[in-house]
Amino acid sequence: MKNKKKPQILIHLIGMIYLVLCIIPFILLISASLTNAAALSEEGFRLIPAEFDLTAYEYIFKSPVKILRSYAVTFFVTAATVAGGVFIMSMIGYTLSRSNCRFARPLSFYVFFTLLFSGGMVPSYILMTQVLHWKDTYLVMIVPSLVYAFHVIMIRTFFQKLPAELFESAKIDGADEFVIYFKIALPLSVPVLTTVAFFTAMSKWNDWQTGLLYITKEEMEPLQYMLYRIQQNIQSLLTALRQGGGISVDVRNIPGQNLLMAMAVVAAGPMLVVFPFFQKY
């Protein structure tokens, strides 16, 4: 028994060390966000704040209505993208995985090709704004993110590993493709669908570039873009104060690195809460 426990103790010890190494950056992140900007620049990052200060969070939550509105926009866009994206990508993956799909090979190549090449930012911007007229709409934040080629390939590969006998027996019993898809394929594919849903949610939650390119209305700003704009405003203010000459303002009390850390905490908080529910998949 002692000989069997030694390897287990070693494995647990290695796991605990790795756990500590993973947690320390999060502790440093939170500590830095609660540290005065001047103290952070002088003392550096510490596990315990060198000088406790909530100025960074005060800047972020200076207008609570705006940040709550940005949270609501991001939640809505993320939920709509995940729900619609998983449904559409699962249909594409199921179709490409079926052996009786006549155009499976060319369609698979078409999906894979988009992983290697894209039209570029300028054609995409012209399409969204001049052709589809989706600027300052929720469609521009949802529709382009409904399909990720890599996720389609993941789902297709999972469907291909399901026993073909299940589909054949269902066909013999008179089930059509829609019945097989909804009653057999989807219930057996919860792990891959949940994984794709989490990846899609993470990607959409952290998306700030779409807001930068296509959103000009303040009431439609997603969270990440709003935080990005706050950061840019602070950086512009610091640059102006340093170049102002006659302006007597102590720039050390204006949030700097601590603001970036606070923004990371505010942005990552909901995803940290959601992640445990996906972990078992």
Coordinates of C-alpha atoms in Angstrom, one line a residue:
M1 CA 0.0 0.0 0.0
K2 CA 2.9 2.4 0.8
N3 CA 4.5 1.7 -2.6
K4 CA 1.1 2.5 -4.3
K5 CA 0.6 5.8 -2.3
K6 CA 4.0 7.2 -3.2
P7 CA 3.3 7.9 -6.9
Q8 CA -0.1 9.3 -5.9
I9 CA 1.4 11.7 -3.5
L10 CA 4.0 12.8 -6.1
I11 CA 1.2 13.4 -8.7
H12 CA -0.9 15.4 -6.2
L13 CA 2.2 17.4 -5.2
I14 CA 3.0 18.3 -8.8
G15 CA -0.7 19.1 -9.4
M16 CA -0.7 21.4 -6.3
I17 CA 2.5 23.2 -7.4
Y18 CA 1.0 23.7 -10.9
L19 CA -2.2 25.0 -9.4
V20 CA -0.3 27.6 -7.3
L21 CA 1.6 28.7 -10.4
C22 CA -1.7 29.2 -12.2
I23 CA -3.4 31.1 -9.4
I24 CA -0.5 33.5 -8.6
P25 CA -1.0 35.5 -11.9
F26 CA -4.7 36.1 -11.0
I27 CA -3.8 37.2 -7.5
L28 CA -1.2 39.6 -8.9
L29 CA -3.8 40.9 -11.4
I30 CA -6.3 41.6 -8.6
S31 CA -3.7 43.1 -6.3
A32 CA -2.4 45.4 -9.1
S33 CA -5.9 46.6 -9.8
L34 CA -6.3 47.6 -6.1
T35 CA -2.9 49.3 -5.9
N36 CA -2.2 53.0 -6.3
A37 CA -0.8 53.9 -9.7
A38 CA 2.3 55.6 -8.2
A39 CA 3.0 52.7 -5.8
L40 CA 2.6 50.2 -8.6
S41 CA 5.1 52.0 -10.8
E42 CA 7.6 52.3 -7.9
E43 CA 7.1 49.0 -6.0
G44 CA 6.1 46.8 -8.9
F45 CA 3.6 43.9 -8.7
R46 CA 3.0 42.3 -5.3
L47 CA 0.6 39.6 -3.9
I48 CA -0.6 42.2 -1.4
P49 CA -1.3 45.8 -2.6
A50 CA 1.6 48.1 -1.5
E51 CA -0.9 51.0 -1.2
F52 CA -4.6 50.1 -1.4
D53 CA -6.5 52.3 -3.9
L54 CA -9.8 52.0 -5.7
T55 CA -9.2 54.8 -8.2
A56 CA -9.0 52.5 -11.1
Y57 CA -12.4 51.0 -10.4
E58 CA -13.8 54.4 -9.7
Y59 CA -12.8 55.4 -13.3
I60 CA -14.4 52.4 -14.7
F61 CA -17.6 52.6 -12.7
K62 CA -17.8 56.4 -12.9
S63 CA -21.0 56.0 -14.9
P64 CA -22.5 52.7 -13.7
V65 CA -25.4 53.0 -16.1
K66 CA -23.1 52.9 -19.1
I67 CA -21.1 49.9 -17.9
L68 CA -24.3 48.0 -17.0
R69 CA -25.6 48.8 -20.5
S70 CA -22.4 47.6 -22.1
Y71 CA -22.6 44.4 -20.0
A72 CA -26.2 43.9 -21.2
V73 CA -25.2 44.4 -24.9
T74 CA -22.3 41.9 -24.5
F75 CA -24.5 39.3 -22.8
F76 CA -27.1 39.6 -25.5
V77 CA -24.7 39.4 -28.4
T78 CA -22.7 36.5 -26.8
A79 CA -25.9 34.5 -26.0
A80 CA -27.4 35.1 -29.5
T81 CA -24.1 34.2 -31.2
V82 CA -23.6 31.0 -29.1
A83 CA -27.2 29.8 -29.6
G84 CA -27.3 30.5 -33.3
G85 CA -23.7 29.6 -34.0
V86 CA -23.9 26.1 -32.3
F87 CA -27.1 25.3 -34.1
I88 CA -25.8 26.4 -37.6
M89 CA -22.4 24.9 -37.1
S90 CA -23.8 21.6 -35.9
M91 CA -26.0 21.4 -39.0
I92 CA -23.1 22.0 -41.2
G93 CA -20.9 19.5 -39.4
Y94 CA -23.6 16.9 -39.4
T95 CA -24.1 17.3 -43.2
L96 CA -20.4 17.1 -43.9
S97 CA -20.1 14.0 -41.8
R98 CA -22.7 12.0 -43.6
S99 CA -21.4 9.4 -46.1
N100 CA -24.5 9.9 -48.3
C101 CA -23.7 13.7 -48.8
R102 CA -22.8 14.0 -52.5
F103 CA -20.9 17.3 -52.1
A104 CA -19.2 16.5 -48.8
R105 CA -15.6 16.8 -50.1
P106 CA -15.9 20.1 -52.0
L107 CA -18.0 21.6 -49.2
S108 CA -15.4 20.5 -46.6
F109 CA -12.6 22.1 -48.8
Y110 CA -14.7 25.3 -49.0
V111 CA -14.9 25.4 -45.1
F112 CA -11.3 24.5 -44.7
F113 CA -10.2 27.1 -47.2
T114 CA -11.5 29.9 -45.1
L115 CA -9.0 28.9 -42.3
L116 CA -6.2 29.7 -44.7
F117 CA -7.4 32.8 -46.5
S118 CA -9.9 35.6 -46.0
G119 CA -11.2 38.6 -47.9
G120 CA -9.5 41.0 -45.6
M121 CA -10.6 43.9 -43.4
V122 CA -11.3 46.5 -46.2
P123 CA -13.6 44.2 -48.3
S124 CA -15.4 43.1 -45.1
Y125 CA -15.9 46.6 -44.0
I126 CA -17.3 47.6 -47.4
L127 CA -19.6 44.6 -47.4
M128 CA -21.0 45.3 -43.9
T129 CA -21.4 49.1 -44.3
Q130 CA -22.1 49.7 -48.0
V131 CA -23.8 46.5 -49.2
L132 CA -25.6 45.1 -46.2
H133 CA -25.9 48.4 -44.3
W134 CA -25.3 46.7 -40.9
K135 CA -23.3 49.5 -39.3
D136 CA -24.7 50.3 -35.8
T137 CA -26.8 47.2 -35.7
Y138 CA -26.7 44.1 -33.7
L139 CA -26.5 42.0 -36.8
V140 CA -23.0 43.1 -37.5
M141 CA -22.0 41.8 -34.0
I142 CA -23.8 38.5 -34.4
V143 CA -24.1 37.2 -37.9
P144 CA -20.4 37.2 -39.0
S145 CA -19.5 35.2 -35.8
L146 CA -22.1 32.5 -36.3
V147 CA -19.7 30.2 -38.1
Y148 CA -16.1 29.4 -37.3
A149 CA -14.5 27.0 -39.7
F150 CA -12.4 25.3 -37.1
H151 CA -15.4 24.6 -34.9
V152 CA -17.3 23.1 -37.9
I153 CA -14.4 20.8 -38.5
M154 CA -14.4 19.8 -34.8
I155 CA -18.1 19.0 -34.9
R156 CA -17.8 17.1 -38.2
T157 CA -15.0 15.0 -36.8
F158 CA -17.1 14.1 -33.7
F159 CA -20.1 13.2 -35.8
Q160 CA -17.9 11.0 -38.0
K161 CA -16.8 9.0 -34.9
L162 CA -20.4 8.1 -33.9
P163 CA -21.4 4.5 -34.8
A164 CA -22.8 4.4 -38.3
E165 CA -25.1 1.6 -37.2
L166 CA -27.2 4.0 -35.2
F167 CA -28.0 6.1 -38.3
E168 CA -28.6 3.0 -40.4
S169 CA -31.0 1.5 -37.9
A170 CA -32.9 4.8 -37.7
K171 CA -33.1 4.9 -41.5
I172 CA -34.5 1.4 -41.5
D173 CA -37.2 2.4 -38.9
G174 CA -38.2 5.2 -41.3
A175 CA -36.5 8.2 -39.7
D176 CA -35.5 11.0 -42.1
E177 CA -32.3 13.1 -41.8
F178 CA -34.0 15.7 -39.6
V179 CA -35.2 13.1 -37.1
I180 CA -31.7 11.5 -37.0
Y181 CA -30.1 14.9 -36.5
F182 CA -32.3 16.1 -33.7
K183 CA -33.1 12.7 -31.9
I184 CA -29.7 10.9 -32.3
A185 CA -26.8 13.1 -33.4
L186 CA -27.4 16.1 -31.2
P187 CA -28.1 14.2 -27.9
L188 CA -24.9 12.1 -28.4
S189 CA -22.8 15.2 -29.2
V190 CA -23.3 17.3 -26.0
P191 CA -19.5 17.3 -25.2
V192 CA -18.4 18.8 -28.5
L193 CA -21.3 21.2 -28.7
T194 CA -20.7 22.4 -25.2
T195 CA -17.0 22.9 -26.0
V196 CA -17.8 24.8 -29.1
A197 CA -20.3 26.9 -27.2
F198 CA -17.7 27.8 -24.6
F199 CA -15.1 28.7 -27.2
T200 CA -17.6 30.8 -29.1
A201 CA -18.6 32.6 -26.0
M202 CA -15.0 33.3 -25.0
S203 CA -14.3 34.6 -28.5
K204 CA -17.4 36.8 -28.6
W205 CA -17.0 38.1 -25.0
N206 CA -13.5 39.3 -25.7
D207 CA -14.3 40.9 -29.1
W208 CA -13.6 44.6 -29.1
Q209 CA -12.6 45.1 -32.8
T210 CA -16.2 44.7 -34.1
G211 CA -17.3 47.6 -31.9
L212 CA -14.3 49.7 -32.9
L213 CA -15.1 49.2 -36.7
Y214 CA -18.8 49.2 -36.8
I215 CA -20.4 50.7 -33.7
T216 CA -20.6 54.5 -33.3
K217 CA -23.7 54.7 -31.0
E218 CA -22.8 54.8 -27.4
E219 CA -25.8 52.8 -26.2
M220 CA -24.7 49.9 -28.4
E221 CA -21.1 49.7 -27.2
P222 CA -20.1 46.2 -26.1
L223 CA -18.2 45.9 -22.8
Q224 CA -14.7 45.2 -24.3
Y225 CA -14.9 48.2 -26.6
M226 CA -16.1 50.5 -23.8
L227 CA -13.1 49.4 -21.7
Y228 CA -10.8 49.8 -24.6
R229 CA -12.1 53.4 -25.1
I230 CA -11.6 54.2 -21.4
Q231 CA -8.0 53.0 -21.7
Q232 CA -7.4 55.2 -24.8
N233 CA -8.9 58.2 -23.1
I234 CA -6.6 57.8 -20.1
Q235 CA -3.6 57.3 -22.3
S236 CA -4.5 60.5 -24.3
L237 CA -5.0 62.4 -21.0
L238 CA -1.6 61.3 -19.7
T239 CA 0.1 62.2 -22.9
A240 CA -1.5 65.6 -22.9
L241 CA -0.6 66.3 -19.3
R242 CA 3.1 65.3 -19.9
Q243 CA 3.3 67.6 -22.9
G244 CA 1.3 70.4 -21.4
G245 CA 4.2 72.3 -19.8
G246 CA 2.3 74.7 -17.6
I247 CA -0.4 72.2 -16.4
S248 CA 0.3 71.4 -12.7
V249 CA -1.4 68.0 -12.2
D250 CA 0.2 65.0 -10.5
V251 CA 0.0 62.3 -13.1
R252 CA 1.0 59.7 -10.6
N253 CA -2.5 59.7 -9.2
I254 CA -4.1 59.1 -12.6
P255 CA -4.7 55.4 -13.2
G256 CA -2.2 53.7 -15.5
Q257 CA -1.2 50.0 -15.2
N258 CA -3.7 49.6 -12.4
L259 CA -6.4 50.7 -14.7
L260 CA -5.4 48.0 -17.2
M261 CA -5.5 45.4 -14.5
A262 CA -8.9 46.6 -13.2
M263 CA -10.3 46.4 -16.8
A264 CA -9.0 42.8 -17.0
V265 CA -10.8 41.9 -13.8
V266 CA -14.1 43.5 -14.9
A267 CA -13.9 41.9 -18.3
A268 CA -12.9 38.4 -17.2
G269 CA -15.1 38.1 -14.1
P270 CA -18.2 36.7 -15.8
M271 CA -16.3 34.1 -17.8
L272 CA -14.5 32.9 -14.7
V273 CA -17.9 32.3 -13.2
V274 CA -19.2 30.5 -16.3
F275 CA -16.2 28.3 -16.9
P276 CA -16.8 25.7 -14.1
F277 CA -20.2 24.8 -15.7
F278 CA -18.4 23.8 -18.9
Q279 CA -15.4 22.2 -17.4
K280 CA -16.8 18.7 -17.1
Y281 CA -17.2 18.6 -20.9

